[in-house]
Amino acid sequence: MQANPMSSNKKPETRNPKPTPPESLDELHISDTRNVAAGVPSILSTMRHAREEMGLFKGMRLLSKVNQQDGFDCPGCAWPDPADHRSRLGEYCENGAKAVAEEATKKRVTPEFFKQYSVVELAEQQDYWLGKQGRLTHPMVLREGATHYEPITWDGAFEMIGNHLKALDRPDAAAFYTSGRTSNEAAFLYQLFGRTFGTNNFPDCSNMCHESSGVALTEVIGIGKGTVTLEDFYQAQTIIVIGQNPGTNHPRMLTALQKAKRNGCSIIHINPLPETGLKRFKHPQEVFRWLQAGTALSDQFVQVRINSDVAFLKGVMKRLVELDAEENSNALDHAFIADKTEGVESFLEDLEKEDWDTITQQSGVPLDEIHQAAQQIASTERLIICWAMGLTQHKNAVGNIQSCVNLLLMKGSIGKPGAGACPVRGHSNVQGDRTVGITPNPKPAFLDALESNFNISPPRNPGLDTVDAIRAMHSGAVKVFIALGGNFLSATPDTLYTANALHTCDLTVQISTKLNRSHLITGKQALILPCLGRTEVDIQQKGEQCVSVENSMGIVHLSKGQIEPASEHLLSEIDIVARLAQATLPSNKRLTWADWAANYDLIRDTISVTIPGFESYNERVRQPNGFYLPNGPREGVFKTDTGKAKFTIHAIPVHALANDQYMMMTIRSHDQYNTTIYGLDDRYRGLKGERRVILMNPEDMNEANLTERQVVHLHSHFEGETRTAPSFYVVPFPIAQRCVATYFPETNVLVPINSTAERSNTPTSKSIVITIEPAS
């Protein structure tokens, strides 16, 4: 694709940007899927991205600081770092290197760029092209009726936002979105600003991914987080990876799985499509093994249909009960069940009622494969279950996760080494943001602490999560939308509906490092506020600063930028939030915004007296590996309303598809992270040059008279509504029958705003009923 394919002479007279990427197709190349993850190809890919974006020398020097104790936390995923044996050759993966290269790129998006290209012209480009233009350098404003962004001073931007917020008829007419990239310090100030202003409207990216995990786990074990440590992986006897693709989404996890495997662990992979990362893995740093076949990871691949996990898990648990009844069997941990749990009697009664025909038909898994998995688990005393979006983005997502917990409870595999629940988080601080208060439903004790410490009256009514915030914008109830990081439009469901919601706002504000589609689909007025990235040195009045983050396993540690900022006009997220508050709120001697922005230690001191578990924050976070936050279930303590872990009962979902319908799940390619597109290839799946593809079972293709590379249009169907995503190549792939997979954000347009998970309100991006229409 050309660097600048648009004509700079075109000057639209009206502003009406298209909310979805272009639907034109490039040439698609299809090859065999890979059988081994990482290895030399990942090294070559890493070096290429480093060279193209940063320059090879600068790039490799910067990558040597990723996830090191004297460096910065990777802006990619939240997988934890080894405590005692971090490799100085590099403690990062291929996709982490891509994330660093994107942030540390030499390319720049300046005011001249926005003068050259209108909003409409920019919206005509692919998301990949937008991201490749480089780092934002100046605050920019899109005034009402204007076709181009223009520069604005920082003071002017803060005054504009403050005036809009103060003019609202009620605080709940504003919504404050947070991306998982945001540090603990920035997130804490952000929620304090919003709650002092008077609202709990804090939608965040977690609402679209692991919200279901938080709801499910809190109900049954008393904490909304995982219970394992990295060391538990090395002691586990069996690890189940269900609804997750670590090879692309959390590649450093493969190192932990490899070590577990070498220690004698068995791995069961449960998913609608096979993933290269769970077949074999070549550690890039094991040079002497490059010519070998790689470490085989999965002992058993169980191909379930989309959202049939409950059926399969019930089959496994039913078989465990049968095995336990046999003489001298220890398939269940009866002592743990009696001492630590409740509800087992009704749970077992429900299992007994399930018939094997229903289990096998709804799961799509033969009985002998269910028995094989159950036999392995029956002989296991230390079991870990890992999951991600493949479980959390369904209507019955909470039930999916609680079914995993049921299995762990049957085995007594929570609260002991080598065992536990492991929801694998995506963005590098999405869990930390929630811990420090980014939630529309804060606990009363947290609000009490804010009231006492800051002499404010925080609202006690629930706020809006992501889906409800979109609905409120669409109806006109929310007039000002501020996003601290992220690419809201591309990350959310029902793209056209969300675009109309954003257009309804009086003001939209994006605090960002790079150009994305959310800068182009705006309210009547819009601001882009460019901020420092994780890789960059942060100098404030009291000197060089560092921030902290929480990883997937509840460890809080420091992150310190290493390179000069992309522009002298950038501000830190903390400075931006502090100045927003000063421009909006009345004076309060306990709200020392300027002091906090000058010295981040003062923010951590404030957090330490506000949130339990952060005591002596500054001292403990400066320890070599940071510190663990309290985790009751990890110690065998379940802070539920009864003090015990809870068995729960969940019906097997039944999906009645018409003859021409398929169940679609959205997935990521190996060349993307969340909404950031690093390239147009998906190396592990054998695809190159185009993202508008639909992966389809070859037998389904034959029955539908579809051929490889045929262009089709996709239509989703929900409650009498039809949504369309045009122009996709059909690609044969070994996915379960009647199931298809497409990349997001291209098919977010098919995800209905009202199709959400029960109790968590997470969009059902992995359970979309579609039909396929051949293009004329």
PDB file of C-alpha atoms in Angstrom, residues 367-520:
ATOM      1  CA  LEU A 367     -17.540 -39.430  23.894  1.00  0.00           C
ATOM      2  CA  ASP A 368     -14.124 -41.090  23.821  1.00  0.00           C
ATOM      3  CA  GLU A 369     -12.402 -37.678  23.678  1.00  0.00           C
ATOM      4  CA  ILE A 370     -14.415 -36.483  26.677  1.00  0.00           C
ATOM      5  CA  HIS A 371     -13.404 -39.640  28.539  1.00  0.00           C
ATOM      6  CA  GLN A 372      -9.765 -39.147  27.563  1.00  0.00           C
ATOM      7  CA  ALA A 373      -9.705 -35.613  29.022  1.00  0.00           C
ATOM      8  CA  ALA A 374     -11.533 -36.757  32.152  1.00  0.00           C
ATOM      9  CA  GLN A 375      -9.086 -39.611  32.689  1.00  0.00           C
ATOM     10  CA  GLN A 376      -6.145 -37.201  32.598  1.00  0.00           C
ATOM     11  CA  ILE A 377      -7.839 -34.796  35.002  1.00  0.00           C
ATOM     12  CA  ALA A 378      -8.896 -37.616  37.334  1.00  0.00           C
ATOM     13  CA  SER A 379      -5.247 -38.530  37.931  1.00  0.00           C
ATOM     14  CA  THR A 380      -4.319 -34.886  38.578  1.00  0.00           C
ATOM     15  CA  GLU A 381      -3.952 -33.285  41.982  1.00  0.00           C
ATOM     16  CA  ARG A 382      -2.680 -29.929  40.692  1.00  0.00           C
ATOM     17  CA  LEU A 383      -4.841 -28.455  37.915  1.00  0.00           C
ATOM     18  CA  ILE A 384      -4.713 -24.991  36.306  1.00  0.00           C
ATOM     19  CA  ILE A 385      -7.406 -23.732  33.931  1.00  0.00           C
ATOM     20  CA  CYS A 386      -6.557 -20.773  31.664  1.00  0.00           C
ATOM     21  CA  TRP A 387      -9.065 -18.891  29.539  1.00  0.00           C
ATOM     22  CA  ALA A 388      -9.594 -15.662  27.629  1.00  0.00           C
ATOM     23  CA  MET A 389     -12.130 -14.138  25.232  1.00  0.00           C
ATOM     24  CA  GLY A 390     -13.223 -17.516  23.894  1.00  0.00           C
ATOM     25  CA  LEU A 391     -15.166 -17.942  27.140  1.00  0.00           C
ATOM     26  CA  THR A 392     -15.982 -14.367  28.132  1.00  0.00           C
ATOM     27  CA  GLN A 393     -17.785 -13.010  25.049  1.00  0.00           C
ATOM     28  CA  HIS A 394     -20.956 -15.108  24.995  1.00  0.00           C
ATOM     29  CA  LYS A 395     -24.431 -14.613  26.430  1.00  0.00           C
ATOM     30  CA  ASN A 396     -23.700 -17.330  28.992  1.00  0.00           C
ATOM     31  CA  ALA A 397     -20.094 -16.181  29.573  1.00  0.00           C
ATOM     32  CA  VAL A 398     -20.442 -16.062  33.357  1.00  0.00           C
ATOM     33  CA  GLY A 399     -21.686 -19.646  33.272  1.00  0.00           C
ATOM     34  CA  ASN A 400     -18.733 -20.669  31.079  1.00  0.00           C
ATOM     35  CA  ILE A 401     -16.263 -19.396  33.647  1.00  0.00           C
ATOM     36  CA  GLN A 402     -18.112 -20.711  36.665  1.00  0.00           C
ATOM     37  CA  SER A 403     -18.149 -24.123  34.989  1.00  0.00           C
ATOM     38  CA  CYS A 404     -14.340 -23.953  34.934  1.00  0.00           C
ATOM     39  CA  VAL A 405     -14.406 -23.097  38.635  1.00  0.00           C
ATOM     40  CA  ASN A 406     -16.724 -26.058  39.289  1.00  0.00           C
ATOM     41  CA  LEU A 407     -14.088 -28.349  37.805  1.00  0.00           C
ATOM     42  CA  LEU A 408     -11.344 -26.748  39.899  1.00  0.00           C
ATOM     43  CA  LEU A 409     -13.429 -27.140  43.045  1.00  0.00           C
ATOM     44  CA  MET A 410     -14.102 -30.810  42.302  1.00  0.00           C
ATOM     45  CA  LYS A 411     -10.343 -31.324  42.179  1.00  0.00           C
ATOM     46  CA  GLY A 412      -9.550 -29.109  45.180  1.00  0.00           C
ATOM     47  CA  SER A 413      -7.358 -27.108  42.820  1.00  0.00           C
ATOM     48  CA  ILE A 414      -7.625 -23.644  44.295  1.00  0.00           C
ATOM     49  CA  GLY A 415      -5.468 -22.495  47.181  1.00  0.00           C
ATOM     50  CA  LYS A 416      -2.508 -24.835  46.743  1.00  0.00           C
ATOM     51  CA  PRO A 417       0.719 -24.734  44.705  1.00  0.00           C
ATOM     52  CA  GLY A 418       0.476 -25.711  41.054  1.00  0.00           C
ATOM     53  CA  ALA A 419      -3.263 -25.151  40.822  1.00  0.00           C
ATOM     54  CA  GLY A 420      -5.902 -22.496  40.309  1.00  0.00           C
ATOM     55  CA  ALA A 421      -7.863 -20.231  37.984  1.00  0.00           C
ATOM     56  CA  CYS A 422      -6.022 -18.163  35.372  1.00  0.00           C
ATOM     57  CA  PRO A 423      -8.032 -15.637  33.347  1.00  0.00           C
ATOM     58  CA  VAL A 424      -5.324 -14.375  30.982  1.00  0.00           C
ATOM     59  CA  ARG A 425      -5.717 -10.611  30.728  1.00  0.00           C
ATOM     60  CA  GLY A 426      -5.012  -8.665  27.588  1.00  0.00           C
ATOM     61  CA  HIS A 427      -3.763  -5.106  27.921  1.00  0.00           C
ATOM     62  CA  SER A 428      -0.823  -4.575  30.241  1.00  0.00           C
ATOM     63  CA  ASN A 429      -2.642  -2.767  33.074  1.00  0.00           C
ATOM     64  CA  VAL A 430      -6.310  -3.506  32.496  1.00  0.00           C
ATOM     65  CA  GLN A 431      -6.405  -5.367  35.821  1.00  0.00           C
ATOM     66  CA  GLY A 432      -4.588  -2.578  37.663  1.00  0.00           C
ATOM     67  CA  ASP A 433      -7.000   0.079  36.418  1.00  0.00           C
ATOM     68  CA  ARG A 434      -9.884  -1.839  37.947  1.00  0.00           C
ATOM     69  CA  THR A 435      -7.990  -2.300  41.219  1.00  0.00           C
ATOM     70  CA  VAL A 436      -7.482   1.453  41.646  1.00  0.00           C
ATOM     71  CA  GLY A 437     -11.090   2.385  40.937  1.00  0.00           C
ATOM     72  CA  ILE A 438     -11.911   2.329  37.231  1.00  0.00           C
ATOM     73  CA  THR A 439     -15.361   0.780  37.474  1.00  0.00           C
ATOM     74  CA  PRO A 440     -18.943   2.011  37.150  1.00  0.00           C
ATOM     75  CA  ASN A 441     -19.858   0.000  40.268  1.00  0.00           C
ATOM     76  CA  PRO A 442     -17.408   0.894  43.045  1.00  0.00           C
ATOM     77  CA  LYS A 443     -17.703  -0.770  46.424  1.00  0.00           C
ATOM     78  CA  PRO A 444     -19.118   1.353  49.269  1.00  0.00           C
ATOM     79  CA  ALA A 445     -15.893   0.982  51.276  1.00  0.00           C
ATOM     80  CA  PHE A 446     -13.903   2.494  48.406  1.00  0.00           C
ATOM     81  CA  LEU A 447     -16.291   5.446  48.146  1.00  0.00           C
ATOM     82  CA  ASP A 448     -16.137   5.884  51.907  1.00  0.00           C
ATOM     83  CA  ALA A 449     -12.352   6.136  51.712  1.00  0.00           C
ATOM     84  CA  LEU A 450     -12.550   8.738  48.926  1.00  0.00           C
ATOM     85  CA  GLU A 451     -15.028  10.767  50.945  1.00  0.00           C
ATOM     86  CA  SER A 452     -12.910  10.646  54.081  1.00  0.00           C
ATOM     87  CA  ASN A 453      -9.511  11.253  52.490  1.00  0.00           C
ATOM     88  CA  PHE A 454     -10.462  13.983  50.022  1.00  0.00           C
ATOM     89  CA  ASN A 455     -13.475  15.709  51.565  1.00  0.00           C
ATOM     90  CA  ILE A 456     -15.653  14.985  48.549  1.00  0.00           C
ATOM     91  CA  SER A 457     -19.110  13.462  48.122  1.00  0.00           C
ATOM     92  CA  PRO A 458     -18.637  10.707  45.529  1.00  0.00           C
ATOM     93  CA  PRO A 459     -21.852   9.521  43.861  1.00  0.00           C
ATOM     94  CA  ARG A 460     -23.346   6.324  45.225  1.00  0.00           C
ATOM     95  CA  ASN A 461     -25.497   5.397  42.231  1.00  0.00           C
ATOM     96  CA  PRO A 462     -24.112   2.918  39.658  1.00  0.00           C
ATOM     97  CA  GLY A 463     -22.526   4.402  36.568  1.00  0.00           C
ATOM     98  CA  LEU A 464     -22.370   3.327  32.932  1.00  0.00           C
ATOM     99  CA  ASP A 465     -20.237   0.534  31.542  1.00  0.00           C
ATOM    100  CA  THR A 466     -19.135   0.523  27.902  1.00  0.00           C
ATOM    101  CA  VAL A 467     -22.321  -0.784  26.284  1.00  0.00           C
ATOM    102  CA  ASP A 468     -24.565   1.380  28.460  1.00  0.00           C
ATOM    103  CA  ALA A 469     -22.380   4.420  27.775  1.00  0.00           C
ATOM    104  CA  ILE A 470     -22.805   3.875  24.023  1.00  0.00           C
ATOM    105  CA  ARG A 471     -26.565   3.646  24.467  1.00  0.00           C
ATOM    106  CA  ALA A 472     -26.559   6.804  26.594  1.00  0.00           C
ATOM    107  CA  MET A 473     -24.569   8.717  23.979  1.00  0.00           C
ATOM    108  CA  HIS A 474     -26.888   7.437  21.275  1.00  0.00           C
ATOM    109  CA  SER A 475     -29.954   8.694  23.163  1.00  0.00           C
ATOM    110  CA  GLY A 476     -28.356  12.054  23.952  1.00  0.00           C
ATOM    111  CA  ALA A 477     -28.086  11.391  27.677  1.00  0.00           C
ATOM    112  CA  VAL A 478     -24.273  11.628  27.567  1.00  0.00           C
ATOM    113  CA  LYS A 479     -22.949  14.779  25.925  1.00  0.00           C
ATOM    114  CA  VAL A 480     -19.213  14.701  26.697  1.00  0.00           C
ATOM    115  CA  PHE A 481     -17.061  11.624  26.128  1.00  0.00           C
ATOM    116  CA  ILE A 482     -13.412  11.508  27.241  1.00  0.00           C
ATOM    117  CA  ALA A 483     -11.185   8.522  26.432  1.00  0.00           C
ATOM    118  CA  LEU A 484      -7.940   7.999  28.324  1.00  0.00           C
ATOM    119  CA  GLY A 485      -6.216   5.884  25.697  1.00  0.00           C
ATOM    120  CA  GLY A 486      -7.586   3.204  23.409  1.00  0.00           C
ATOM    121  CA  ASN A 487      -9.448   3.179  20.101  1.00  0.00           C
ATOM    122  CA  PHE A 488     -13.027   3.241  21.338  1.00  0.00           C
ATOM    123  CA  LEU A 489     -14.868   3.026  18.024  1.00  0.00           C
ATOM    124  CA  SER A 490     -12.842   0.081  16.744  1.00  0.00           C
ATOM    125  CA  ALA A 491     -12.893  -1.793  20.061  1.00  0.00           C
ATOM    126  CA  THR A 492     -16.633  -1.625  20.635  1.00  0.00           C
ATOM    127  CA  PRO A 493     -19.567  -3.557  19.110  1.00  0.00           C
ATOM    128  CA  ASP A 494     -22.077  -2.461  16.490  1.00  0.00           C
ATOM    129  CA  THR A 495     -19.776  -0.007  14.704  1.00  0.00           C
ATOM    130  CA  LEU A 496     -22.466   2.005  12.913  1.00  0.00           C
ATOM    131  CA  TYR A 497     -24.565   2.360  16.073  1.00  0.00           C
ATOM    132  CA  THR A 498     -21.505   3.397  18.087  1.00  0.00           C
ATOM    133  CA  ALA A 499     -20.483   5.897  15.414  1.00  0.00           C
ATOM    134  CA  ASN A 500     -23.912   7.496  15.549  1.00  0.00           C
ATOM    135  CA  ALA A 501     -23.632   7.598  19.339  1.00  0.00           C
ATOM    136  CA  LEU A 502     -20.316   9.457  19.166  1.00  0.00           C
ATOM    137  CA  HIS A 503     -21.691  11.869  16.566  1.00  0.00           C
ATOM    138  CA  THR A 504     -24.475  12.781  19.003  1.00  0.00           C
ATOM    139  CA  CYS A 505     -22.007  14.068  21.621  1.00  0.00           C
ATOM    140  CA  ASP A 506     -21.220  17.749  21.932  1.00  0.00           C
ATOM    141  CA  LEU A 507     -17.562  17.001  22.605  1.00  0.00           C
ATOM    142  CA  THR A 508     -15.358  13.919  22.274  1.00  0.00           C
ATOM    143  CA  VAL A 509     -11.808  13.885  23.635  1.00  0.00           C
ATOM    144  CA  GLN A 510      -9.161  11.277  22.803  1.00  0.00           C
ATOM    145  CA  ILE A 511      -5.943  11.080  24.863  1.00  0.00           C
ATOM    146  CA  SER A 512      -3.679   9.141  22.529  1.00  0.00           C
ATOM    147  CA  THR A 513      -0.207   8.349  21.287  1.00  0.00           C
ATOM    148  CA  LYS A 514      -1.071   7.479  17.669  1.00  0.00           C
ATOM    149  CA  LEU A 515      -3.725   8.212  15.062  1.00  0.00           C
ATOM    150  CA  ASN A 516      -6.708   5.854  14.998  1.00  0.00           C
ATOM    151  CA  ARG A 517     -10.277   5.702  13.723  1.00  0.00           C
ATOM    152  CA  SER A 518     -11.726   7.129  16.935  1.00  0.00           C
ATOM    153  CA  HIS A 519     -10.119  10.459  16.030  1.00  0.00           C
ATOM    154  CA  LEU A 520     -12.204  10.564  12.862  1.00  0.00           C
TER     155      LEU A 520
END
